[in-house]
Structure formats: structure tokens, C-alpha cells
PDB file of C-alpha atoms in Angstrom:
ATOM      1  CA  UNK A   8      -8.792  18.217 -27.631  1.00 42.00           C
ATOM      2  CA  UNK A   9      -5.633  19.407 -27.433  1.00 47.00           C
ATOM      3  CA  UNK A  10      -2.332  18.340 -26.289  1.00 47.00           C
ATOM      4  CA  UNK A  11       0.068  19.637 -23.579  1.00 48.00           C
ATOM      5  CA  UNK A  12       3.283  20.015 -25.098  1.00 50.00           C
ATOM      6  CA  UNK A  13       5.508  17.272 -23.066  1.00 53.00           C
ATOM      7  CA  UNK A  14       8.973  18.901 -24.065  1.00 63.00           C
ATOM      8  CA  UNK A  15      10.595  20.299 -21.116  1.00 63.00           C
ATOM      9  CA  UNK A  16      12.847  22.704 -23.130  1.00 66.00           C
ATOM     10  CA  UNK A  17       9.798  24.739 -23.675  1.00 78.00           C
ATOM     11  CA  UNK A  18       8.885  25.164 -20.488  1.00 87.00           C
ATOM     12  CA  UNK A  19      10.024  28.646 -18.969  1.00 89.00           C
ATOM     13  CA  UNK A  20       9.536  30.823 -16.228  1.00 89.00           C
ATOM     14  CA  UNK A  21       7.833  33.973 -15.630  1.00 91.00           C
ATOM     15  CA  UNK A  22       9.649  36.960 -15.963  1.00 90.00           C
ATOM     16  CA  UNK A  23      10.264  39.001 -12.639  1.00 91.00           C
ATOM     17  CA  UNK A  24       7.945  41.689 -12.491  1.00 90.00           C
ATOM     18  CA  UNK A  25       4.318  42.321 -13.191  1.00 94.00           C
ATOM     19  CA  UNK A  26       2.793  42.196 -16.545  1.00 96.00           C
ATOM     20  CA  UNK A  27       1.176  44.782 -18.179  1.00 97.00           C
ATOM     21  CA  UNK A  28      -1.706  43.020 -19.323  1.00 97.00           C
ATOM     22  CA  UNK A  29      -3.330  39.804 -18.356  1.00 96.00           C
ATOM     23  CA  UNK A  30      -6.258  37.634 -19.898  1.00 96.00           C
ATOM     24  CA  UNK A  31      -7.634  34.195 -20.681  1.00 95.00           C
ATOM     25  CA  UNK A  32      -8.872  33.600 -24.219  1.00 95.00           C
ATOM     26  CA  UNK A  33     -12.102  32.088 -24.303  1.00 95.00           C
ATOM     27  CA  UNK A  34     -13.989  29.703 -27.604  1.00 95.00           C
ATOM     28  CA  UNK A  35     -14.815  32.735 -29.407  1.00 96.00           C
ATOM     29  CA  UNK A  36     -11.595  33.911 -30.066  1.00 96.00           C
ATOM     30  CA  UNK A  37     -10.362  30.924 -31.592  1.00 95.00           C
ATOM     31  CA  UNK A  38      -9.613  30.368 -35.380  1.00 93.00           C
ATOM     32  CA  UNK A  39     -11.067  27.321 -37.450  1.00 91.00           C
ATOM     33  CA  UNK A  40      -8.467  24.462 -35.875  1.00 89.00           C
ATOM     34  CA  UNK A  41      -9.387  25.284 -32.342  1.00 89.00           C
ATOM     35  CA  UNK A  42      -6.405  27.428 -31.520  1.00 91.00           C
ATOM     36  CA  UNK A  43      -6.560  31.070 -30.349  1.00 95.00           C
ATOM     37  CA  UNK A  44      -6.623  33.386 -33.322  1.00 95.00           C
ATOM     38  CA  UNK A  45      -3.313  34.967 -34.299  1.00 95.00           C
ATOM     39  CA  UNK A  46      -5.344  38.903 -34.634  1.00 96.00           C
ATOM     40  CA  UNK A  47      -6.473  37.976 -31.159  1.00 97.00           C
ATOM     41  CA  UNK A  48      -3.171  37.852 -29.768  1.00 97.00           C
ATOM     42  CA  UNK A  49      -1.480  40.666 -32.011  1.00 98.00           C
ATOM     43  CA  UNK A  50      -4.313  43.330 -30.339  1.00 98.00           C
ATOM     44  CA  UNK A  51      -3.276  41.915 -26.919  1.00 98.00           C
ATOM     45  CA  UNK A  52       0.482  42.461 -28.011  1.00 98.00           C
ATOM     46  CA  UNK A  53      -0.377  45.977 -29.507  1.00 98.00           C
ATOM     47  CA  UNK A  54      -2.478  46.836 -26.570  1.00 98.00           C
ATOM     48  CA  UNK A  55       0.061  45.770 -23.617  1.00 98.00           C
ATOM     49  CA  UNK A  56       2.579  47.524 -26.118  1.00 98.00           C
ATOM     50  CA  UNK A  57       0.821  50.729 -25.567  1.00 98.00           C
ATOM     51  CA  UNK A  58       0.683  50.732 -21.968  1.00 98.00           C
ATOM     52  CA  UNK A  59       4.522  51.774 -21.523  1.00 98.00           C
ATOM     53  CA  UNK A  60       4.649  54.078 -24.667  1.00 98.00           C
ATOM     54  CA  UNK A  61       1.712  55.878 -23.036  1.00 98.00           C
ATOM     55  CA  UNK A  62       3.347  56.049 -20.276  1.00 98.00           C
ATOM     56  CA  UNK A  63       6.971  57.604 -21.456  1.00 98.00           C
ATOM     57  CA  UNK A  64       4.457  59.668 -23.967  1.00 98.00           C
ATOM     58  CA  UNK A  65       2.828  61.301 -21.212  1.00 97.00           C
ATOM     59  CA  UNK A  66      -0.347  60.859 -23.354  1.00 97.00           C
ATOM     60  CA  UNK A  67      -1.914  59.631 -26.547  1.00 98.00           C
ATOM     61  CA  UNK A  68       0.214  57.370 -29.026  1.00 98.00           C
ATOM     62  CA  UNK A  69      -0.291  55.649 -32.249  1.00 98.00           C
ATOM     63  CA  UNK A  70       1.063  52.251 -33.486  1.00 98.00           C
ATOM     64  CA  UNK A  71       3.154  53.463 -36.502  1.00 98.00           C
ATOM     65  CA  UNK A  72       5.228  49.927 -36.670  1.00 98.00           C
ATOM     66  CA  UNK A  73       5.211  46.234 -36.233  1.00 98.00           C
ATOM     67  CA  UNK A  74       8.622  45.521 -36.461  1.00 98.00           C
ATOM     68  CA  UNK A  75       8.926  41.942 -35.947  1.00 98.00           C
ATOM     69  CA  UNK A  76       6.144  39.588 -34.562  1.00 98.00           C
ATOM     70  CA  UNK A  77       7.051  35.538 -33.853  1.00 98.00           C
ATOM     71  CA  UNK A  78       4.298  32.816 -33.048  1.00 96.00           C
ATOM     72  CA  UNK A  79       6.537  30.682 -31.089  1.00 96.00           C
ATOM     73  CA  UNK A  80       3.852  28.607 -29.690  1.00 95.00           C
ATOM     74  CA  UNK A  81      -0.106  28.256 -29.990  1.00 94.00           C
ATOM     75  CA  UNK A  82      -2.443  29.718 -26.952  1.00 95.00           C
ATOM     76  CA  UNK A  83      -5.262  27.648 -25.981  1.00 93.00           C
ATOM     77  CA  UNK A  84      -8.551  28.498 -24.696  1.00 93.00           C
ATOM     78  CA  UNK A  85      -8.093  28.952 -20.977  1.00 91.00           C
ATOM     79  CA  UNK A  86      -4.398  29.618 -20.973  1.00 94.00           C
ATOM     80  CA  UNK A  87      -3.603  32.597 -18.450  1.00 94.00           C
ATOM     81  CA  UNK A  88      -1.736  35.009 -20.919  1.00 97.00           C
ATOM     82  CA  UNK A  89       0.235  37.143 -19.428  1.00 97.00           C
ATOM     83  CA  UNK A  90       1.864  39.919 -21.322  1.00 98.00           C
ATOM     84  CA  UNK A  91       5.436  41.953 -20.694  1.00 98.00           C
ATOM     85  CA  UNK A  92       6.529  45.379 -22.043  1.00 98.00           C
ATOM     86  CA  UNK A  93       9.557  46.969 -22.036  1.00 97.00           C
ATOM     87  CA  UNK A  94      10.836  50.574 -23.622  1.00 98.00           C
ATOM     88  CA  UNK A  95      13.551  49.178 -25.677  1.00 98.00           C
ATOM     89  CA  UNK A  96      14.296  52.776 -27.795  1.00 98.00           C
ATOM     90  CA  UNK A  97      12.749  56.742 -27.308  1.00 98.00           C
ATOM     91  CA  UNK A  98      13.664  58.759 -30.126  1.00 97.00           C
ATOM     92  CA  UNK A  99      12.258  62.614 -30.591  1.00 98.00           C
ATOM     93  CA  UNK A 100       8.794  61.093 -31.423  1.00 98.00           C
ATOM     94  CA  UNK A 101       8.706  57.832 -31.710  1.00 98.00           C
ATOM     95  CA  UNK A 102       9.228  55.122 -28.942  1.00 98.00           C
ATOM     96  CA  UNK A 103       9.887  51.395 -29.602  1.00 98.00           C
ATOM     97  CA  UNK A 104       8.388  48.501 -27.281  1.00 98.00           C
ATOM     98  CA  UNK A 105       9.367  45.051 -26.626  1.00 98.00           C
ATOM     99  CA  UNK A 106       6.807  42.660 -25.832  1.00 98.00           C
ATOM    100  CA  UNK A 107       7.162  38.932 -24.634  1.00 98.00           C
ATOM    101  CA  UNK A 108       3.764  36.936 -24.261  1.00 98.00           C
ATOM    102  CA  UNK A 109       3.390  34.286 -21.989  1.00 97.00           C
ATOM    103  CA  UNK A 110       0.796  31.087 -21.387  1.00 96.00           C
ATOM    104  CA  UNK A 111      -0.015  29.034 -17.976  1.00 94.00           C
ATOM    105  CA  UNK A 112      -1.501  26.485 -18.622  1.00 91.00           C
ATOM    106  CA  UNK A 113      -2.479  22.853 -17.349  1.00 78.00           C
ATOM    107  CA  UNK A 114      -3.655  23.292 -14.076  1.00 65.00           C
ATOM    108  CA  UNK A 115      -7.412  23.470 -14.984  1.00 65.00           C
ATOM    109  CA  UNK A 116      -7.159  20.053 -16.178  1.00 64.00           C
ATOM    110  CA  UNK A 117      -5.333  18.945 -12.951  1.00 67.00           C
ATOM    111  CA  UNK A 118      -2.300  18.125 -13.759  1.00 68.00           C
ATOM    112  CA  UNK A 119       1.161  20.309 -13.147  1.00 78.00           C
ATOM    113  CA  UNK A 120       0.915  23.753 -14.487  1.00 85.00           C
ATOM    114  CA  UNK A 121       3.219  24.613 -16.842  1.00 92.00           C
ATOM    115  CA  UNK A 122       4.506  28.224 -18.708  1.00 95.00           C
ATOM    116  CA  UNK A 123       5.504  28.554 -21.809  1.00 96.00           C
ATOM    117  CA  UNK A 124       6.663  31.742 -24.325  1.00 97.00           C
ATOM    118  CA  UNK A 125       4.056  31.858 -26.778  1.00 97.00           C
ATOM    119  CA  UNK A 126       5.040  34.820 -28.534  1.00 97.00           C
ATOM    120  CA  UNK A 127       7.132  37.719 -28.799  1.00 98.00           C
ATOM    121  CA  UNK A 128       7.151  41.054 -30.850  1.00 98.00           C
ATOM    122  CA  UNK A 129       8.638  44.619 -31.366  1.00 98.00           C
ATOM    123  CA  UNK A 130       6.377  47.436 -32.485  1.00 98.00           C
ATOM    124  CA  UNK A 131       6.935  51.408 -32.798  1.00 98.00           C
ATOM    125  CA  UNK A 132       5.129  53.677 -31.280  1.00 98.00           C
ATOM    126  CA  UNK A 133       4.515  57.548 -32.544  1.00 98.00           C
ATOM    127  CA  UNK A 134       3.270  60.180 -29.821  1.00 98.00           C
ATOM    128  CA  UNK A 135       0.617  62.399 -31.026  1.00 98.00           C
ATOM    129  CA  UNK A 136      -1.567  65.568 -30.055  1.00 97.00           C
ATOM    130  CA  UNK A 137      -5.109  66.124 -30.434  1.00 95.00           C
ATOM    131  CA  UNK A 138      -4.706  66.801 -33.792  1.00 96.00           C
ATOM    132  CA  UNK A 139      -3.575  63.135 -34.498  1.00 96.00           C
ATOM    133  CA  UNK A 140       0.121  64.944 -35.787  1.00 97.00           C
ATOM    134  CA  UNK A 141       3.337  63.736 -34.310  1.00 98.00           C
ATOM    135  CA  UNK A 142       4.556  65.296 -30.998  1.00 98.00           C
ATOM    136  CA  UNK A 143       8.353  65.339 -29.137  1.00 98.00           C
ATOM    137  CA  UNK A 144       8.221  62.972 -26.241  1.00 97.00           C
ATOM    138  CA  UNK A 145       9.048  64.727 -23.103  1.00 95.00           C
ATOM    139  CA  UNK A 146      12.560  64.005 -21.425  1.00 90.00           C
ATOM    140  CA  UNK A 147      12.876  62.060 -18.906  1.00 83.00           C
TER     141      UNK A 147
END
């Protein structure tokens, strides 16, 4: 079974705004000691990444770029994960994404429910046409 981290420090709140993507891992996607599966939570970071690129893209896009990626903290089956993305660069093709990944957790075991930043990453992000080649992302 495992433990509730009891250090306060870690303990954060939401950011304001709604995610961009929001799940609950479940057994299967957990790795040999029990704990959610690092791939499982780099496709949730890539996919909530997309949402905004696709967005400012006007269309299709292709991960080109994980720039940085930090585990701060393990997800646990049954943690609400709640995922935030934010355009942090557009360049003439390209378009870089923060995301910040989030866990709720403890309430299902009936205690105090507690939120903690479980991860956090910046990937790049290429627009492309139908051809799979690079396109110019529109102006704003």
C-alpha cells in the first residue's frame, strides 16, 4: 500500500483555470513497484501539450521536442490528474508548450484530500499540412 506523503511543503494548490486534460490512472497503467508508469504520464503530458498547439496551429501538429521533463512526485492509482498547458513561445513553425501536472489525492481513502505537483515538462511543437511537411502558424 502506499503512503500519503505527510510533508506539508508539498502540498499545493490548483492552478486558476481549467485544465486541459483530466484522468485517473487505474492498476494497469502502473509499472512493476506499484506506481503509475512514467510513459503513462509522458503521453498524458504530450497529449494535454497538444491541445493548445492545436489550437494556435489552427490544425494538425507534431511533437518535434521534449525539452525538459521532471518527475517531481509519483502518481498513484486513483489520483485525479489534472493537467495544465500554456503557449510559452510561437515561432514561424514551431510552437513551444508548458505543461504542469497535478495529483488529488486522499479523499477516496477518507481522509483530507490533498494536491500535489507531480510533474512538469516543456515540449515543442511543429505545425504541419497534410503532407506531414512543416507549415507557418497563422498570426494571431
Amino acid at each position: 500500500m502506499h503512503t500519503i506523503p505527510n510533508d506539508a511543503s508539498l502540498h499545493v494548490a490548483l492552478p486558476e483555470g481549467q485544465p486541459v486534460l483530466r484522468t485517473v490512472p487505474m492498476p494497469a497503467d502502473t509499472n512493476y513497484a506499484g506506481d503509475i508508469f512514467g510513459g503513462w504520464i509522458m503521453s498524458q503530458v504530450d497529449m494535454a501539450g497538444s491541445i493548445p498547439a492545436i489550437r494556435r496551429a489552427c490544425g494538425r501538429v507534431a511533437t518535434v521536442a521534449v525539452n525538459s521533463f521532471a518527475f517531481k512526485q509519483p502518481v498513484l492509482v486513483g489520483d485525479l490528474v489534472s493537467l495544465y498547458a500554456e503557449i510559452i513561445k510561437v515561432g514561424h513553425t514551431s510552437i513551444i508548450v508548458g505543461v504542469a501536472v497535478y495529483a488529488q489525492r486522499g479523499a477516496r481513502e477518507g481522509g483530507e484530500e490533498i494536491c500535489i505537483k507531480v510533474t512538469e515538462a516543456v515540449l515543442t511543437y511543429v505545425a504541419i499540412d497534410n503532407n506531414r511537411r512543416p507549415r507557418m502558424v497563422p498570426q494571431e
